[in-house]
Amino acid sequence: MTKDKLKIAFTINHTFLMPFSVALLSLLENNKGDIEKIYLFCDFLSGDEKLKLQKIISDFQVEMQCIEVDDAQLEKLVTTLHFNKTNYYRLLIPELIAEKKILYLDADILVLGSLMPIWEVNLEDNYLAAVWTPGVEWHPELGVSKKDGYFNSGVMLINLDKWRGENLGQKTIQFVKDNPRLIWFVDQCGLNALTKSKWVKIPLKYNLTVDVYEGIFHESDPGVDMAEIGKAIEDPVIVHFSGTSKPWHTSNQHPYKWKFWKYLWKTPYSRLLPQDFCVTGVVKYLTPKSVRSFFRKIQYRYFPRGKFKWK
């Protein structure tokens, strides 16, 4: 019997190639022989950039297809300084490829183990499988309660047949257009509102976001399992550098920043110092974690969307 191998999807714009190179290489090195194909949905890539990506995958028997996205239909959707139109590309995946299911991954991640356990999840008649993110606040008018749970859309096993059959991608786009003031995390809010009770929870270690490291949750909240959180922090499979501070920023203090750079130095995008290296960044880096966590909690509670760019 032929092994059912991983089919992976990423969405990026051309300015995000450097962090994507780390996500790509870490995925390949930790899933050798288990990946059949990688789909890369992007705005555009130059011939030189395609050659750099080809160099990364050349040592692995994996096919990668780059698909340029016509994002005209994504105009006038909510964006912020942190979230842009690229975040909505994943809603178009069912229309652009003919697969039955796909494992979607954000490009600001580090893969440290096998993703086959996610791939083998039985979706049955559910839209997707994802991680219930502890502590994330969302607008209550979305109709999603704490008992329902709220997933992070940065890692999703997607039931493409069901999405196509029910036109979920376009429905989510329309929901965001109709409810801009309810949208704090772009397509993620729309997906949570429309797939409530029709998604499968997978272990936290498959999408360990910054929220968990920062402790932005209450132990009494539904879905918070302190034992699972401890195991995920100790041995994550996917580290997700969510939030505005990234490991390629000077001031970033993420505990896996060193490992991000370790992978980066093995790619064609290798560099010695962060692009934003400056004295101010160094000062922020030296700021105690407790102080940074305090201000981050305030940001999440009162300014979850950051600065808005209304179209």
GROMACS .gro file of C-alpha atoms in nm:
model
  311
    1MET     CA    1   0.000   0.000   0.000
    2THR     CA    2   0.138   0.340  -0.103
    3LYS     CA    3   0.200   0.577   0.187
    4ASP     CA    4  -0.023   0.886   0.187
    5LYS     CA    5   0.235   1.166   0.194
    6LEU     CA    6   0.201   1.524   0.306
    7LYS     CA    7   0.072   1.794   0.075
    8ILE     CA    8   0.163   2.135   0.217
    9ALA     CA    9   0.046   2.488   0.137
   10PHE     CA   10   0.211   2.819   0.227
   11THR     CA   11   0.097   3.172   0.141
   12ILE     CA   12   0.344   3.461   0.127
   13ASN     CA   13   0.420   3.787  -0.046
   14HIS     CA   14   0.762   3.852  -0.194
   15THR     CA   15   0.875   4.051   0.113
   16PHE     CA   16   0.843   3.743   0.336
   17LEU     CA   17   1.086   3.513   0.155
   18MET     CA   18   1.357   3.525   0.420
   19PRO     CA   19   1.144   3.386   0.707
   20PHE     CA   20   0.973   3.148   0.464
   21SER     CA   21   1.312   2.998   0.378
   22VAL     CA   22   1.349   2.893   0.743
   23ALA     CA   23   0.998   2.746   0.756
   24LEU     CA   24   1.068   2.557   0.433
   25LEU     CA   25   1.409   2.417   0.530
   26SER     CA   26   1.301   2.316   0.882
   27LEU     CA   27   0.993   2.144   0.734
   28LEU     CA   28   1.202   1.949   0.484
   29GLU     CA   29   1.476   1.847   0.726
   30ASN     CA   30   1.230   1.718   0.987
   31ASN     CA   31   0.992   1.540   0.746
   32LYS     CA   32   1.231   1.364   0.510
   33GLY     CA   33   1.053   1.119   0.281
   34ASP     CA   34   0.707   1.220   0.407
   35ILE     CA   35   0.631   1.514   0.176
   36GLU     CA   36   0.484   1.470  -0.170
   37LYS     CA   37   0.425   1.828  -0.278
   38ILE     CA   38   0.447   2.187  -0.155
   39TYR     CA   39   0.220   2.458  -0.294
   40LEU     CA   40   0.339   2.816  -0.256
   41PHE     CA   41   0.071   3.081  -0.312
   42CYS     CA   42   0.223   3.427  -0.358
   43ASP     CA   43   0.180   3.768  -0.519
   44PHE     CA   44   0.481   3.728  -0.748
   45LEU     CA   45   0.832   3.584  -0.744
   46SER     CA   46   1.125   3.682  -0.961
   47GLY     CA   47   1.328   3.420  -1.144
   48ASP     CA   48   1.614   3.479  -0.900
   49GLU     CA   49   1.392   3.416  -0.598
   50LYS     CA   50   1.256   3.096  -0.751
   51LEU     CA   51   1.614   2.974  -0.801
   52LYS     CA   52   1.693   3.042  -0.435
   53LEU     CA   53   1.391   2.838  -0.324
   54GLN     CA   54   1.482   2.562  -0.566
   55LYS     CA   55   1.828   2.550  -0.411
   56ILE     CA   56   1.671   2.487  -0.068
   57ILE     CA   57   1.462   2.192  -0.188
   58SER     CA   58   1.725   2.047  -0.425
   59ASP     CA   59   1.850   1.796  -0.167
   60PHE     CA   60   1.500   1.663  -0.101
   61GLN     CA   61   1.274   1.463  -0.332
   62VAL     CA   62   0.990   1.711  -0.315
   63GLU     CA   63   0.793   1.895  -0.582
   64MET     CA   64   0.715   2.263  -0.523
   65GLN     CA   65   0.463   2.456  -0.731
   66CYS     CA   66   0.447   2.835  -0.715
   67ILE     CA   67   0.101   2.977  -0.785
   68GLU     CA   68   0.060   3.352  -0.831
   69VAL     CA   69  -0.263   3.478  -0.675
   70ASP     CA   70  -0.491   3.736  -0.834
   71ASP     CA   71  -0.596   3.917  -0.518
   72ALA     CA   72  -0.830   4.173  -0.675
   73GLN     CA   73  -1.128   4.021  -0.490
   74LEU     CA   74  -0.947   4.080  -0.160
   75GLU     CA   75  -0.954   4.460  -0.191
   76LYS     CA   76  -1.132   4.651   0.086
   77LEU     CA   77  -1.088   4.372   0.340
   78VAL     CA   78  -0.965   4.457   0.690
   79THR     CA   79  -0.584   4.480   0.715
   80THR     CA   80  -0.346   4.615   0.980
   81LEU     CA   81   0.022   4.695   1.009
   82HIS     CA   82   0.069   4.329   1.105
   83PHE     CA   83  -0.187   4.156   0.881
   84ASN     CA   84  -0.214   4.215   0.506
   85LYS     CA   85  -0.394   4.071   0.204
   86THR     CA   86  -0.164   3.771   0.199
   87ASN     CA   87  -0.340   3.638   0.509
   88TYR     CA   88  -0.655   3.599   0.301
   89TYR     CA   89  -0.484   3.394   0.028
   90ARG     CA   90  -0.551   3.073   0.222
   91LEU     CA   91  -0.924   3.127   0.170
   92LEU     CA   92  -0.867   3.090  -0.205
   93ILE     CA   93  -0.672   2.762  -0.189
   94PRO     CA   94  -0.975   2.536  -0.256
   95GLU     CA   95  -1.040   2.725  -0.581
   96LEU     CA   96  -0.681   2.704  -0.702
   97ILE     CA   97  -0.588   2.339  -0.652
   98ALA     CA   98  -0.773   2.009  -0.691
   99GLU     CA   99  -0.650   1.825  -0.381
  100LYS     CA  100  -0.894   1.665  -0.136
  101LYS     CA  101  -0.712   1.799   0.169
  102ILE     CA  102  -0.410   2.016   0.240
  103LEU     CA  103  -0.197   2.103   0.541
  104TYR     CA  104  -0.175   2.481   0.550
  105LEU     CA  105   0.120   2.641   0.733
  106ASP     CA  106   0.201   3.004   0.803
  107ALA     CA  107   0.544   3.115   0.685
  108ASP     CA  108   0.662   3.249   1.023
  109ILE     CA  109   0.711   2.907   1.180
  110LEU     CA  110   0.984   2.663   1.274
  111VAL     CA  111   0.910   2.293   1.220
  112LEU     CA  112   1.092   2.069   1.467
  113GLY     CA  113   0.928   1.730   1.415
  114SER     CA  114   0.705   1.509   1.203
  115LEU     CA  115   0.377   1.652   1.077
  116MET     CA  116   0.234   1.313   0.981
  117PRO     CA  117   0.020   1.293   1.299
  118ILE     CA  118  -0.165   1.606   1.181
  119TRP     CA  119  -0.200   1.470   0.827
  120GLU     CA  120  -0.351   1.148   0.958
  121VAL     CA  121  -0.624   1.320   1.163
  122ASN     CA  122  -0.969   1.195   1.058
  123LEU     CA  123  -1.158   1.510   0.954
  124GLU     CA  124  -1.484   1.322   0.889
  125ASP     CA  125  -1.736   1.595   0.799
  126ASN     CA  126  -1.548   1.879   0.968
  127TYR     CA  127  -1.402   2.179   0.787
  128LEU     CA  128  -1.056   2.163   0.940
  129ALA     CA  129  -0.830   2.056   1.225
  130ALA     CA  130  -0.639   2.321   1.421
  131VAL     CA  131  -0.503   2.417   1.763
  132TRP     CA  132  -0.730   2.577   2.022
  133THR     CA  133  -0.528   2.884   2.121
  134PRO     CA  134  -0.546   2.952   2.496
  135GLY     CA  135  -0.592   3.310   2.610
  136VAL     CA  136  -0.662   3.485   2.281
  137GLU     CA  137  -0.937   3.748   2.309
  138TRP     CA  138  -1.186   3.799   2.027
  139HIS     CA  139  -1.494   4.008   1.972
  140PRO     CA  140  -1.789   3.838   2.151
  141GLU     CA  141  -2.023   3.942   1.870
  142LEU     CA  142  -1.851   3.686   1.648
  143GLY     CA  143  -2.082   3.439   1.818
  144VAL     CA  144  -1.790   3.228   1.938
  145SER     CA  145  -1.791   3.157   2.312
  146LYS     CA  146  -1.499   3.049   2.529
  147LYS     CA  147  -1.656   2.704   2.548
  148ASP     CA  148  -1.662   2.687   2.167
  149GLY     CA  149  -1.291   2.761   2.155
  150TYR     CA  150  -1.100   2.979   1.912
  151PHE     CA  151  -0.836   2.830   1.681
  152ASN     CA  152  -0.529   2.989   1.527
  153SER     CA  153  -0.545   2.962   1.147
  154GLY     CA  154  -0.165   2.952   1.110
  155VAL     CA  155  -0.171   2.570   1.108
  156MET     CA  156  -0.475   2.400   0.958
  157LEU     CA  157  -0.547   2.062   0.809
  158ILE     CA  158  -0.813   2.170   0.559
  159ASN     CA  159  -1.094   1.955   0.422
  160LEU     CA  160  -1.082   2.106   0.072
  161ASP     CA  161  -1.376   1.901  -0.057
  162LYS     CA  162  -1.602   2.036   0.217
  163TRP     CA  163  -1.475   2.393   0.173
  164ARG     CA  164  -1.551   2.374  -0.200
  165GLY     CA  165  -1.888   2.210  -0.151
  166GLU     CA  166  -2.003   2.481   0.089
  167ASN     CA  167  -1.806   2.768  -0.067
  168LEU     CA  168  -1.650   2.844   0.271
  169GLY     CA  169  -1.367   3.058   0.136
  170GLN     CA  170  -1.598   3.304  -0.037
  171LYS     CA  171  -1.841   3.302   0.256
  172THR     CA  172  -1.555   3.397   0.487
  173ILE     CA  173  -1.446   3.680   0.257
  174GLN     CA  174  -1.803   3.810   0.253
  175PHE     CA  175  -1.829   3.780   0.632
  176VAL     CA  176  -1.517   3.992   0.675
  177LYS     CA  177  -1.652   4.251   0.430
  178ASP     CA  178  -1.988   4.265   0.609
  179ASN     CA  179  -1.844   4.278   0.963
  180PRO     CA  180  -1.519   4.477   0.952
  181ARG     CA  181  -1.543   4.601   1.311
  182LEU     CA  182  -1.571   4.247   1.447
  183ILE     CA  183  -1.252   4.136   1.276
  184TRP     CA  184  -0.946   4.145   1.501
  185PHE     CA  185  -0.735   3.876   1.332
  186VAL     CA  186  -0.839   3.904   0.965
  187ASP     CA  187  -0.958   3.574   0.807
  188GLN     CA  188  -0.906   3.387   1.134
  189CYS     CA  189  -1.205   3.562   1.295
  190GLY     CA  190  -1.425   3.490   0.995
  191LEU     CA  191  -1.327   3.123   0.989
  192ASN     CA  192  -1.393   3.081   1.361
  193ALA     CA  193  -1.735   3.240   1.326
  194LEU     CA  194  -1.839   3.022   1.032
  195THR     CA  195  -1.690   2.686   1.135
  196LYS     CA  196  -1.796   2.687   1.501
  197SER     CA  197  -1.834   2.330   1.634
  198LYS     CA  198  -1.725   2.190   1.295
  199TRP     CA  199  -1.350   2.172   1.348
  200VAL     CA  200  -1.123   1.917   1.515
  201LYS     CA  201  -0.889   2.014   1.800
  202ILE     CA  202  -0.528   1.896   1.767
  203PRO     CA  203  -0.255   1.913   2.037
  204LEU     CA  204  -0.103   2.248   2.125
  205LYS     CA  205   0.248   2.132   2.032
  206TYR     CA  206   0.152   2.157   1.664
  207ASN     CA  207   0.106   2.535   1.681
  208LEU     CA  208   0.287   2.682   1.978
  209THR     CA  209   0.221   3.056   1.950
  210VAL     CA  210   0.378   3.347   2.136
  211ASP     CA  211   0.060   3.383   2.345
  212VAL     CA  212   0.147   3.060   2.526
  213TYR     CA  213   0.504   3.166   2.607
  214GLU     CA  214   0.377   3.498   2.735
  215GLY     CA  215   0.117   3.329   2.957
  216ILE     CA  216  -0.169   3.535   2.817
  217PHE     CA  217  -0.445   3.309   2.949
  218HIS     CA  218  -0.622   3.210   3.271
  219GLU     CA  219  -0.585   2.858   3.409
  220SER     CA  220  -0.962   2.843   3.461
  221ASP     CA  221  -1.043   2.921   3.096
  222PRO     CA  222  -1.211   2.642   2.896
  223GLY     CA  223  -0.959   2.460   2.681
  224VAL     CA  224  -0.661   2.549   2.900
  225ASP     CA  225  -0.474   2.234   3.002
  226MET     CA  226  -0.166   2.329   3.202
  227ALA     CA  227  -0.012   1.984   3.163
  228GLU     CA  228  -0.047   2.003   2.783
  229ILE     CA  229   0.091   2.357   2.781
  230GLY     CA  230   0.395   2.244   2.978
  231LYS     CA  231   0.463   1.954   2.740
  232ALA     CA  232   0.418   2.176   2.434
  233ILE     CA  233   0.663   2.436   2.563
  234GLU     CA  234   0.916   2.166   2.648
  235ASP     CA  235   0.890   1.976   2.319
  236PRO     CA  236   0.707   2.168   2.042
  237VAL     CA  237   0.664   2.033   1.690
  238ILE     CA  238   0.572   2.368   1.533
  239VAL     CA  239   0.694   2.693   1.689
  240HIS     CA  240   0.481   2.977   1.553
  241PHE     CA  241   0.639   3.323   1.577
  242SER     CA  242   0.300   3.493   1.595
  243GLY     CA  243   0.264   3.858   1.689
  244THR     CA  244   0.451   4.164   1.571
  245SER     CA  245   0.793   4.079   1.719
  246LYS     CA  246   0.977   3.823   1.508
  247PRO     CA  247   1.307   3.637   1.558
  248TRP     CA  248   1.461   3.830   1.270
  249HIS     CA  249   1.408   4.153   1.470
  250THR     CA  250   1.686   4.277   1.698
  251SER     CA  251   1.461   4.324   2.002
  252ASN     CA  252   1.293   3.982   1.981
  253GLN     CA  253   1.345   3.759   2.287
  254HIS     CA  254   1.174   3.439   2.173
  255PRO     CA  255   1.343   3.129   2.325
  256TYR     CA  256   1.368   2.969   1.979
  257LYS     CA  257   1.523   3.275   1.816
  258TRP     CA  258   1.866   3.105   1.813
  259LYS     CA  259   1.726   2.802   1.632
  260PHE     CA  260   1.558   3.025   1.372
  261TRP     CA  261   1.898   3.181   1.296
  262LYS     CA  262   2.064   2.840   1.290
  263TYR     CA  263   1.835   2.740   1.002
  264LEU     CA  264   1.858   3.081   0.833
  265TRP     CA  265   2.237   3.051   0.809
  266LYS     CA  266   2.189   2.736   0.597
  267THR     CA  267   1.971   2.911   0.337
  268PRO     CA  268   2.049   3.149   0.047
  269TYR     CA  269   1.898   3.426   0.265
  270SER     CA  270   2.170   3.396   0.530
  271ARG     CA  271   2.283   3.717   0.699
  272LEU     CA  272   2.493   3.803   1.005
  273LEU     CA  273   2.267   4.059   1.172
  274PRO     CA  274   1.894   4.142   1.177
  275GLN     CA  275   1.778   4.384   0.908
  276ASP     CA  276   1.664   4.633   1.173
  277PHE     CA  277   1.980   4.614   1.385
  278CYS     CA  278   2.017   4.935   1.589
  279VAL     CA  279   2.084   5.061   1.941
  280THR     CA  280   1.713   5.097   2.021
  281GLY     CA  281   1.656   4.736   1.924
  282VAL     CA  282   1.937   4.621   2.151
  283VAL     CA  283   1.788   4.816   2.444
  284LYS     CA  284   1.450   4.653   2.386
  285TYR     CA  285   1.617   4.313   2.369
  286LEU     CA  286   1.775   4.374   2.711
  287THR     CA  287   1.441   4.476   2.868
  288PRO     CA  288   1.335   4.214   3.127
  289LYS     CA  289   1.077   3.964   3.006
  290SER     CA  290   0.838   4.050   3.291
  291VAL     CA  291   0.820   4.412   3.174
  292ARG     CA  292   0.767   4.312   2.811
  293SER     CA  293   0.498   4.060   2.910
  294PHE     CA  294   0.310   4.327   3.107
  295PHE     CA  295   0.289   4.561   2.808
  296ARG     CA  296   0.208   4.272   2.574
  297LYS     CA  297  -0.091   4.174   2.788
  298ILE     CA  298  -0.216   4.532   2.771
  299GLN     CA  299  -0.171   4.529   2.394
  300TYR     CA  300  -0.364   4.203   2.352
  301ARG     CA  301  -0.648   4.313   2.580
  302TYR     CA  302  -0.703   4.668   2.460
  303PHE     CA  303  -0.537   4.688   2.118
  304PRO     CA  304  -0.565   4.337   1.971
  305ARG     CA  305  -0.573   4.451   1.612
  306GLY     CA  306  -0.290   4.699   1.628
  307LYS     CA  307  -0.318   5.000   1.401
  308PHE     CA  308  -0.585   4.980   1.134
  309LYS     CA  309  -0.567   5.066   0.770
  310TRP     CA  310  -0.926   5.120   0.661
  311LYS     CA  311  -0.973   5.094   0.285
   0.00000   0.00000   0.00000
